[in-house]
């Protein structure tokens, strides 16, 4: 069974962030730095059939990952209420049964208790399947947990395999966040990619590559621009935005390590 770890007042902050997000990751991750590896360090999962890192793709231009990573990243769809968690869990279980081994738990609608309940459910499912879960909670929930780390709120935060930085919080950090096995970030331009590279993150998403229903007003990069950007970093880059499951090979030819998507990997109701 998975547990929730509370804050550790004596933890040493090994990461610093600037601006209004100063201490964002440091304060969160210092609370778990002493326990993250021992509590949730898993052996890296084997990849689904056809997705092995060892299987070569002709003219693959993507840089290798520092640690083994699946080639497919599932970004979860948003749910607005805790009453939807049971249905969400059922669909996540289906995705895991189909071979998903890397999940970003993205949500922008739940409160802290709701996201914690969602994460607890997702942790049980992903770890039982040998998959890894990366947290990407609502912005106000992150701020609330920051206050909790400072003793303003008597709460705890969920602990998982990794943490995903939004592009804004990425640019506010001076060092790689400590205490997580995996740290990823959302990138949309060359400056963000360069900063993620300097921090030594484990991987990034670069978006939007193609037109996407989730961000209809965003201007797509297109594959030529994606290739040019991806060539500027040594980090594994997941192509995000308009991806389909059958685009993996072409994405790797274009310099992607893998592809990230919601609709392509999430089972329909």
PDB file of C-alpha atoms in Angstrom:
ATOM      1  CA  UNK A   1       0.000   0.000   0.000  1.00  0.00           C
ATOM      2  CA  UNK A   2       1.147   3.501  -0.694  1.00  0.00           C
ATOM      3  CA  UNK A   3       1.574   6.073   2.002  1.00  0.00           C
ATOM      4  CA  UNK A   4       1.598   9.848   2.147  1.00  0.00           C
ATOM      5  CA  UNK A   5       4.691  11.492   3.550  1.00  0.00           C
ATOM      6  CA  UNK A   6       4.381  14.650   5.628  1.00  0.00           C
ATOM      7  CA  UNK A   7       6.803  17.524   5.725  1.00  0.00           C
ATOM      8  CA  UNK A   8      10.265  17.162   7.259  1.00  0.00           C
ATOM      9  CA  UNK A   9      11.189  20.400   9.006  1.00  0.00           C
ATOM     10  CA  UNK A  10      14.857  19.497   9.242  1.00  0.00           C
ATOM     11  CA  UNK A  11      15.293  18.722   5.552  1.00  0.00           C
ATOM     12  CA  UNK A  12      18.024  20.698   3.850  1.00  0.00           C
ATOM     13  CA  UNK A  13      16.883  22.646   0.821  1.00  0.00           C
ATOM     14  CA  UNK A  14      19.041  21.619  -2.091  1.00  0.00           C
ATOM     15  CA  UNK A  15      17.194  23.572  -4.760  1.00  0.00           C
ATOM     16  CA  UNK A  16      16.450  27.270  -5.145  1.00  0.00           C
ATOM     17  CA  UNK A  17      13.894  28.942  -7.380  1.00  0.00           C
ATOM     18  CA  UNK A  18      13.436  32.615  -8.123  1.00  0.00           C
ATOM     19  CA  UNK A  19      10.630  35.167  -8.553  1.00  0.00           C
ATOM     20  CA  UNK A  20       7.169  34.558  -6.976  1.00  0.00           C
ATOM     21  CA  UNK A  21       7.820  30.844  -7.264  1.00  0.00           C
ATOM     22  CA  UNK A  22      10.985  31.111  -5.155  1.00  0.00           C
ATOM     23  CA  UNK A  23      11.557  27.868  -3.356  1.00  0.00           C
ATOM     24  CA  UNK A  24       8.726  26.175  -5.274  1.00  0.00           C
ATOM     25  CA  UNK A  25      10.321  22.857  -5.923  1.00  0.00           C
ATOM     26  CA  UNK A  26      12.839  23.141  -3.126  1.00  0.00           C
ATOM     27  CA  UNK A  27      10.223  23.479  -0.410  1.00  0.00           C
ATOM     28  CA  UNK A  28       8.109  20.688  -1.821  1.00  0.00           C
ATOM     29  CA  UNK A  29      10.939  18.328  -2.569  1.00  0.00           C
ATOM     30  CA  UNK A  30      12.966  18.929   0.563  1.00  0.00           C
ATOM     31  CA  UNK A  31      10.019  17.448   2.424  1.00  0.00           C
ATOM     32  CA  UNK A  32      10.472  14.202   0.511  1.00  0.00           C
ATOM     33  CA  UNK A  33      14.192  14.207  -0.237  1.00  0.00           C
ATOM     34  CA  UNK A  34      15.016  11.773   2.548  1.00  0.00           C
ATOM     35  CA  UNK A  35      12.225   9.351   1.743  1.00  0.00           C
ATOM     36  CA  UNK A  36      11.526   9.529  -1.973  1.00  0.00           C
ATOM     37  CA  UNK A  37      14.176   7.055  -3.063  1.00  0.00           C
ATOM     38  CA  UNK A  38      13.493   4.517  -0.334  1.00  0.00           C
ATOM     39  CA  UNK A  39       9.706   4.790  -0.384  1.00  0.00           C
ATOM     40  CA  UNK A  40       8.990   4.737  -4.089  1.00  0.00           C
ATOM     41  CA  UNK A  41      12.170   3.881  -5.949  1.00  0.00           C
ATOM     42  CA  UNK A  42      11.145   1.175  -8.378  1.00  0.00           C
ATOM     43  CA  UNK A  43      13.138  -0.830 -10.826  1.00  0.00           C
ATOM     44  CA  UNK A  44      12.649   0.788 -14.215  1.00  0.00           C
ATOM     45  CA  UNK A  45       9.809  -0.893 -16.104  1.00  0.00           C
ATOM     46  CA  UNK A  46      10.296  -2.929 -19.221  1.00  0.00           C
ATOM     47  CA  UNK A  47       8.869  -1.278 -22.298  1.00  0.00           C
ATOM     48  CA  UNK A  48       5.756  -2.469 -24.091  1.00  0.00           C
ATOM     49  CA  UNK A  49       6.267  -4.703 -27.082  1.00  0.00           C
ATOM     50  CA  UNK A  50       7.602  -2.695 -29.972  1.00  0.00           C
ATOM     51  CA  UNK A  51       8.629   0.200 -27.744  1.00  0.00           C
ATOM     52  CA  UNK A  52      11.973  -1.043 -26.401  1.00  0.00           C
ATOM     53  CA  UNK A  53      14.701   1.557 -26.099  1.00  0.00           C
ATOM     54  CA  UNK A  54      17.014  -1.074 -27.542  1.00  0.00           C
ATOM     55  CA  UNK A  55      15.007  -1.510 -30.729  1.00  0.00           C
ATOM     56  CA  UNK A  56      16.633   0.700 -33.313  1.00  0.00           C
ATOM     57  CA  UNK A  57      14.715   3.050 -35.540  1.00  0.00           C
ATOM     58  CA  UNK A  58      16.457   3.927 -38.772  1.00  0.00           C
ATOM     59  CA  UNK A  59      17.788   7.476 -38.805  1.00  0.00           C
ATOM     60  CA  UNK A  60      16.688   7.994 -35.212  1.00  0.00           C
ATOM     61  CA  UNK A  61      17.888  11.521 -34.413  1.00  0.00           C
ATOM     62  CA  UNK A  62      16.842  11.606 -30.774  1.00  0.00           C
ATOM     63  CA  UNK A  63      19.422  11.742 -27.951  1.00  0.00           C
ATOM     64  CA  UNK A  64      19.489   8.770 -25.570  1.00  0.00           C
ATOM     65  CA  UNK A  65      17.850   9.025 -22.168  1.00  0.00           C
ATOM     66  CA  UNK A  66      20.096   9.120 -19.100  1.00  0.00           C
ATOM     67  CA  UNK A  67      17.865   6.442 -17.579  1.00  0.00           C
ATOM     68  CA  UNK A  68      15.570   4.041 -19.436  1.00  0.00           C
ATOM     69  CA  UNK A  69      12.322   5.730 -20.429  1.00  0.00           C
ATOM     70  CA  UNK A  70       9.317   4.420 -22.317  1.00  0.00           C
ATOM     71  CA  UNK A  71       8.750   5.996 -25.715  1.00  0.00           C
ATOM     72  CA  UNK A  72       5.145   6.891 -24.949  1.00  0.00           C
ATOM     73  CA  UNK A  73       4.038   9.392 -22.306  1.00  0.00           C
ATOM     74  CA  UNK A  74       0.385   9.468 -21.320  1.00  0.00           C
ATOM     75  CA  UNK A  75      -0.810  12.892 -20.173  1.00  0.00           C
ATOM     76  CA  UNK A  76      -4.076  12.378 -18.336  1.00  0.00           C
ATOM     77  CA  UNK A  77      -7.233  14.320 -19.203  1.00  0.00           C
ATOM     78  CA  UNK A  78      -8.747  16.738 -16.723  1.00  0.00           C
ATOM     79  CA  UNK A  79     -11.510  15.806 -14.312  1.00  0.00           C
ATOM     80  CA  UNK A  80     -13.444  18.434 -12.375  1.00  0.00           C
ATOM     81  CA  UNK A  81     -14.868  16.461  -9.469  1.00  0.00           C
ATOM     82  CA  UNK A  82     -13.885  13.713  -7.045  1.00  0.00           C
ATOM     83  CA  UNK A  83     -17.007  11.865  -8.176  1.00  0.00           C
ATOM     84  CA  UNK A  84     -15.199  11.225 -11.470  1.00  0.00           C
ATOM     85  CA  UNK A  85     -12.191   9.505  -9.880  1.00  0.00           C
ATOM     86  CA  UNK A  86     -13.681   6.003 -10.128  1.00  0.00           C
ATOM     87  CA  UNK A  87     -14.278   6.368 -13.869  1.00  0.00           C
ATOM     88  CA  UNK A  88     -10.835   7.936 -14.270  1.00  0.00           C
ATOM     89  CA  UNK A  89      -9.243   4.989 -12.452  1.00  0.00           C
ATOM     90  CA  UNK A  90     -11.054   2.511 -14.680  1.00  0.00           C
ATOM     91  CA  UNK A  91      -9.779   4.237 -17.817  1.00  0.00           C
ATOM     92  CA  UNK A  92      -6.249   4.533 -16.433  1.00  0.00           C
ATOM     93  CA  UNK A  93      -6.279   0.806 -15.662  1.00  0.00           C
ATOM     94  CA  UNK A  94      -7.211   0.145 -19.297  1.00  0.00           C
ATOM     95  CA  UNK A  95      -4.361   2.343 -20.539  1.00  0.00           C
ATOM     96  CA  UNK A  96      -1.899   0.520 -18.290  1.00  0.00           C
ATOM     97  CA  UNK A  97      -3.196  -2.844 -19.490  1.00  0.00           C
ATOM     98  CA  UNK A  98      -2.462  -1.717 -23.048  1.00  0.00           C
ATOM     99  CA  UNK A  99       1.180  -1.063 -22.182  1.00  0.00           C
ATOM    100  CA  UNK A 100       1.392   2.510 -20.875  1.00  0.00           C
ATOM    101  CA  UNK A 101       4.357   2.746 -18.500  1.00  0.00           C
ATOM    102  CA  UNK A 102       4.862   6.502 -18.047  1.00  0.00           C
ATOM    103  CA  UNK A 103       1.992   8.698 -16.834  1.00  0.00           C
ATOM    104  CA  UNK A 104       1.825  12.430 -16.157  1.00  0.00           C
ATOM    105  CA  UNK A 105      -1.057  13.106 -13.773  1.00  0.00           C
ATOM    106  CA  UNK A 106      -2.109  16.510 -15.081  1.00  0.00           C
ATOM    107  CA  UNK A 107      -5.085  18.290 -13.542  1.00  0.00           C
ATOM    108  CA  UNK A 108      -6.215  21.912 -13.459  1.00  0.00           C
ATOM    109  CA  UNK A 109      -9.615  21.651 -11.745  1.00  0.00           C
ATOM    110  CA  UNK A 110      -9.452  19.757  -8.443  1.00  0.00           C
ATOM    111  CA  UNK A 111      -8.691  21.178  -5.019  1.00  0.00           C
ATOM    112  CA  UNK A 112      -5.830  19.839  -2.888  1.00  0.00           C
ATOM    113  CA  UNK A 113      -7.855  17.043  -1.291  1.00  0.00           C
ATOM    114  CA  UNK A 114      -9.313  16.055  -4.638  1.00  0.00           C
ATOM    115  CA  UNK A 115      -5.948  15.930  -6.373  1.00  0.00           C
ATOM    116  CA  UNK A 116      -4.479  13.972  -3.472  1.00  0.00           C
ATOM    117  CA  UNK A 117      -7.280  11.410  -3.771  1.00  0.00           C
ATOM    118  CA  UNK A 118      -6.749  11.239  -7.525  1.00  0.00           C
ATOM    119  CA  UNK A 119      -3.015  10.774  -7.086  1.00  0.00           C
ATOM    120  CA  UNK A 120      -3.478   8.070  -4.455  1.00  0.00           C
ATOM    121  CA  UNK A 121      -5.712   6.117  -6.814  1.00  0.00           C
ATOM    122  CA  UNK A 122      -3.321   6.604  -9.737  1.00  0.00           C
ATOM    123  CA  UNK A 123      -0.290   5.622  -7.646  1.00  0.00           C
ATOM    124  CA  UNK A 124      -1.850   2.308  -6.675  1.00  0.00           C
ATOM    125  CA  UNK A 125      -2.639   1.482 -10.295  1.00  0.00           C
ATOM    126  CA  UNK A 126       0.598   2.636 -11.903  1.00  0.00           C
ATOM    127  CA  UNK A 127       2.907   1.013  -9.387  1.00  0.00           C
ATOM    128  CA  UNK A 128       0.968  -2.261  -9.507  1.00  0.00           C
ATOM    129  CA  UNK A 129       1.545  -2.235 -13.270  1.00  0.00           C
ATOM    130  CA  UNK A 130       5.254  -1.425 -12.944  1.00  0.00           C
ATOM    131  CA  UNK A 131       4.650   2.039 -14.392  1.00  0.00           C
ATOM    132  CA  UNK A 132       5.825   5.447 -13.188  1.00  0.00           C
ATOM    133  CA  UNK A 133       3.687   8.406 -12.160  1.00  0.00           C
ATOM    134  CA  UNK A 134       4.707  12.045 -12.526  1.00  0.00           C
ATOM    135  CA  UNK A 135       2.703  14.705 -10.703  1.00  0.00           C
ATOM    136  CA  UNK A 136       1.420  17.845 -12.437  1.00  0.00           C
ATOM    137  CA  UNK A 137      -1.191  19.329 -10.056  1.00  0.00           C
ATOM    138  CA  UNK A 138      -3.307  22.483 -10.386  1.00  0.00           C
ATOM    139  CA  UNK A 139      -1.345  25.706  -9.882  1.00  0.00           C
ATOM    140  CA  UNK A 140      -3.263  26.752  -6.769  1.00  0.00           C
ATOM    141  CA  UNK A 141      -2.754  23.300  -5.251  1.00  0.00           C
ATOM    142  CA  UNK A 142       0.991  23.644  -5.717  1.00  0.00           C
ATOM    143  CA  UNK A 143       0.875  26.999  -3.924  1.00  0.00           C
ATOM    144  CA  UNK A 144      -1.210  25.485  -1.120  1.00  0.00           C
ATOM    145  CA  UNK A 145       1.300  22.683  -0.644  1.00  0.00           C
ATOM    146  CA  UNK A 146       4.079  25.240  -0.562  1.00  0.00           C
ATOM    147  CA  UNK A 147       2.315  26.893   2.358  1.00  0.00           C
ATOM    148  CA  UNK A 148       1.855  23.472   3.957  1.00  0.00           C
ATOM    149  CA  UNK A 149       5.595  22.947   3.814  1.00  0.00           C
ATOM    150  CA  UNK A 150       6.010  26.234   5.673  1.00  0.00           C
ATOM    151  CA  UNK A 151       3.543  25.217   8.358  1.00  0.00           C
ATOM    152  CA  UNK A 152       0.742  27.540   7.281  1.00  0.00           C
ATOM    153  CA  UNK A 153      -1.512  24.615   6.412  1.00  0.00           C
ATOM    154  CA  UNK A 154      -1.539  21.285   8.203  1.00  0.00           C
ATOM    155  CA  UNK A 155      -1.486  19.102   5.128  1.00  0.00           C
ATOM    156  CA  UNK A 156       0.607  16.564   3.328  1.00  0.00           C
ATOM    157  CA  UNK A 157       1.385  16.113  -0.324  1.00  0.00           C
ATOM    158  CA  UNK A 158       1.410  12.960  -2.407  1.00  0.00           C
ATOM    159  CA  UNK A 159       4.716  11.387  -3.241  1.00  0.00           C
ATOM    160  CA  UNK A 160       5.297   9.751  -6.593  1.00  0.00           C
ATOM    161  CA  UNK A 161       8.099   8.926  -9.027  1.00  0.00           C
ATOM    162  CA  UNK A 162       8.474  12.375 -10.494  1.00  0.00           C
ATOM    163  CA  UNK A 163       7.439  15.997 -10.761  1.00  0.00           C
ATOM    164  CA  UNK A 164       6.548  17.948 -13.891  1.00  0.00           C
ATOM    165  CA  UNK A 165       7.406  21.644 -14.077  1.00  0.00           C
ATOM    166  CA  UNK A 166       5.261  24.030 -16.062  1.00  0.00           C
ATOM    167  CA  UNK A 167       7.279  26.287 -18.348  1.00  0.00           C
ATOM    168  CA  UNK A 168       6.813  29.229 -15.956  1.00  0.00           C
ATOM    169  CA  UNK A 169       8.078  27.311 -12.942  1.00  0.00           C
ATOM    170  CA  UNK A 170      10.882  25.817 -14.993  1.00  0.00           C
ATOM    171  CA  UNK A 171      12.188  29.288 -15.801  1.00  0.00           C
ATOM    172  CA  UNK A 172      11.963  30.276 -12.113  1.00  0.00           C
ATOM    173  CA  UNK A 173      14.265  27.464 -10.965  1.00  0.00           C
ATOM    174  CA  UNK A 174      18.033  27.871 -10.646  1.00  0.00           C
ATOM    175  CA  UNK A 175      18.812  24.205  -9.948  1.00  0.00           C
ATOM    176  CA  UNK A 176      17.369  20.810 -10.727  1.00  0.00           C
ATOM    177  CA  UNK A 177      14.746  19.968  -8.085  1.00  0.00           C
ATOM    178  CA  UNK A 178      16.069  17.365  -5.661  1.00  0.00           C
ATOM    179  CA  UNK A 179      14.323  14.369  -4.197  1.00  0.00           C
ATOM    180  CA  UNK A 180      12.599  12.932  -7.268  1.00  0.00           C
ATOM    181  CA  UNK A 181      13.713  10.086  -9.491  1.00  0.00           C
ATOM    182  CA  UNK A 182      12.315  11.911 -12.529  1.00  0.00           C
ATOM    183  CA  UNK A 183      11.917  15.634 -13.190  1.00  0.00           C
ATOM    184  CA  UNK A 184      10.407  16.819 -16.456  1.00  0.00           C
ATOM    185  CA  UNK A 185       9.314  20.174 -17.835  1.00  0.00           C
ATOM    186  CA  UNK A 186       7.056  21.680 -20.463  1.00  0.00           C
ATOM    187  CA  UNK A 187       8.946  23.614 -23.138  1.00  0.00           C
ATOM    188  CA  UNK A 188       7.649  25.730 -25.981  1.00  0.00           C
ATOM    189  CA  UNK A 189      10.726  27.591 -27.222  1.00  0.00           C
ATOM    190  CA  UNK A 190      14.516  27.521 -27.417  1.00  0.00           C
ATOM    191  CA  UNK A 191      15.070  29.481 -24.195  1.00  0.00           C
ATOM    192  CA  UNK A 192      13.037  27.026 -22.151  1.00  0.00           C
ATOM    193  CA  UNK A 193      14.810  24.064 -23.735  1.00  0.00           C
ATOM    194  CA  UNK A 194      18.184  25.614 -22.965  1.00  0.00           C
ATOM    195  CA  UNK A 195      17.244  26.211 -19.331  1.00  0.00           C
ATOM    196  CA  UNK A 196      15.933  22.666 -18.889  1.00  0.00           C
ATOM    197  CA  UNK A 197      19.213  21.408 -20.320  1.00  0.00           C
ATOM    198  CA  UNK A 198      21.254  23.512 -17.895  1.00  0.00           C
ATOM    199  CA  UNK A 199      19.227  22.161 -14.970  1.00  0.00           C
ATOM    200  CA  UNK A 200      19.908  18.595 -16.065  1.00  0.00           C
ATOM    201  CA  UNK A 201      16.287  17.459 -16.148  1.00  0.00           C
ATOM    202  CA  UNK A 202      15.416  13.934 -17.203  1.00  0.00           C
ATOM    203  CA  UNK A 203      13.257  14.828 -20.183  1.00  0.00           C
ATOM    204  CA  UNK A 204      11.028  17.546 -21.609  1.00  0.00           C
ATOM    205  CA  UNK A 205       7.894  17.849 -23.662  1.00  0.00           C
ATOM    206  CA  UNK A 206       8.024  20.228 -26.637  1.00  0.00           C
ATOM    207  CA  UNK A 207       4.708  21.551 -27.870  1.00  0.00           C
ATOM    208  CA  UNK A 208       2.530  22.075 -29.701  1.00  0.00           C
ATOM    209  CA  UNK A 209       3.993  20.210 -32.647  1.00  0.00           C
ATOM    210  CA  UNK A 210       0.715  19.981 -34.539  1.00  0.00           C
ATOM    211  CA  UNK A 211      -2.726  21.509 -34.115  1.00  0.00           C
ATOM    212  CA  UNK A 212      -4.460  20.153 -31.040  1.00  0.00           C
ATOM    213  CA  UNK A 213      -8.016  20.262 -29.735  1.00  0.00           C
ATOM    214  CA  UNK A 214      -6.836  20.936 -26.180  1.00  0.00           C
ATOM    215  CA  UNK A 215      -5.117  24.199 -27.211  1.00  0.00           C
ATOM    216  CA  UNK A 216      -6.926  25.320 -30.378  1.00  0.00           C
ATOM    217  CA  UNK A 217      -5.514  28.860 -30.273  1.00  0.00           C
ATOM    218  CA  UNK A 218      -1.862  27.794 -30.042  1.00  0.00           C
ATOM    219  CA  UNK A 219       0.272  28.102 -33.165  1.00  0.00           C
ATOM    220  CA  UNK A 220       1.783  24.706 -34.039  1.00  0.00           C
ATOM    221  CA  UNK A 221       5.555  24.455 -34.364  1.00  0.00           C
ATOM    222  CA  UNK A 222       5.430  21.996 -37.245  1.00  0.00           C
ATOM    223  CA  UNK A 223       7.955  19.202 -37.692  1.00  0.00           C
ATOM    224  CA  UNK A 224      10.778  21.287 -39.239  1.00  0.00           C
ATOM    225  CA  UNK A 225      10.812  23.702 -36.285  1.00  0.00           C
ATOM    226  CA  UNK A 226      10.467  20.819 -33.840  1.00  0.00           C
ATOM    227  CA  UNK A 227      13.528  19.151 -35.348  1.00  0.00           C
ATOM    228  CA  UNK A 228      15.540  22.366 -35.130  1.00  0.00           C
ATOM    229  CA  UNK A 229      14.599  22.913 -31.480  1.00  0.00           C
ATOM    230  CA  UNK A 230      15.154  19.289 -30.452  1.00  0.00           C
ATOM    231  CA  UNK A 231      18.646  19.377 -31.952  1.00  0.00           C
ATOM    232  CA  UNK A 232      19.590  22.135 -29.478  1.00  0.00           C
ATOM    233  CA  UNK A 233      19.298  19.942 -26.378  1.00  0.00           C
ATOM    234  CA  UNK A 234      20.891  16.745 -25.130  1.00  0.00           C
ATOM    235  CA  UNK A 235      17.713  15.885 -23.215  1.00  0.00           C
ATOM    236  CA  UNK A 236      15.156  13.370 -24.456  1.00  0.00           C
ATOM    237  CA  UNK A 237      12.322  15.347 -26.053  1.00  0.00           C
ATOM    238  CA  UNK A 238       8.760  14.068 -26.204  1.00  0.00           C
ATOM    239  CA  UNK A 239       6.734  15.534 -29.064  1.00  0.00           C
ATOM    240  CA  UNK A 240       3.398  16.803 -27.736  1.00  0.00           C
ATOM    241  CA  UNK A 241       0.385  18.256 -29.507  1.00  0.00           C
ATOM    242  CA  UNK A 242      -1.675  16.500 -32.156  1.00  0.00           C
ATOM    243  CA  UNK A 243       0.142  13.198 -31.714  1.00  0.00           C
ATOM    244  CA  UNK A 244      -1.314   9.837 -32.700  1.00  0.00           C
ATOM    245  CA  UNK A 245       0.039   6.480 -31.585  1.00  0.00           C
ATOM    246  CA  UNK A 246       1.150   5.667 -35.138  1.00  0.00           C
ATOM    247  CA  UNK A 247       3.375   8.778 -35.273  1.00  0.00           C
ATOM    248  CA  UNK A 248       6.146   7.387 -33.056  1.00  0.00           C
ATOM    249  CA  UNK A 249       8.483   6.350 -35.861  1.00  0.00           C
ATOM    250  CA  UNK A 250       8.099   9.599 -37.808  1.00  0.00           C
ATOM    251  CA  UNK A 251       8.514  11.599 -34.605  1.00  0.00           C
ATOM    252  CA  UNK A 252      11.783   9.819 -33.854  1.00  0.00           C
ATOM    253  CA  UNK A 253      12.990  10.511 -37.377  1.00  0.00           C
ATOM    254  CA  UNK A 254      12.282  14.194 -36.607  1.00  0.00           C
ATOM    255  CA  UNK A 255      14.449  14.145 -33.475  1.00  0.00           C
ATOM    256  CA  UNK A 256      11.941  13.161 -30.803  1.00  0.00           C
ATOM    257  CA  UNK A 257      12.774  10.593 -28.164  1.00  0.00           C
ATOM    258  CA  UNK A 258       9.106   9.693 -27.968  1.00  0.00           C
ATOM    259  CA  UNK A 259       5.595  11.060 -28.166  1.00  0.00           C
ATOM    260  CA  UNK A 260       3.274  12.419 -25.481  1.00  0.00           C
ATOM    261  CA  UNK A 261      -0.479  12.615 -25.820  1.00  0.00           C
ATOM    262  CA  UNK A 262      -3.826  12.555 -24.102  1.00  0.00           C
ATOM    263  CA  UNK A 263      -6.316  11.288 -26.668  1.00  0.00           C
ATOM    264  CA  UNK A 264      -3.932   8.896 -28.426  1.00  0.00           C
ATOM    265  CA  UNK A 265      -3.327   6.844 -25.281  1.00  0.00           C
ATOM    266  CA  UNK A 266      -6.443   7.443 -23.173  1.00  0.00           C
ATOM    267  CA  UNK A 267      -9.257   4.887 -23.581  1.00  0.00           C
ATOM    268  CA  UNK A 268     -12.599   6.289 -24.670  1.00  0.00           C
ATOM    269  CA  UNK A 269     -15.576   5.769 -22.397  1.00  0.00           C
TER     270      UNK A 269
END
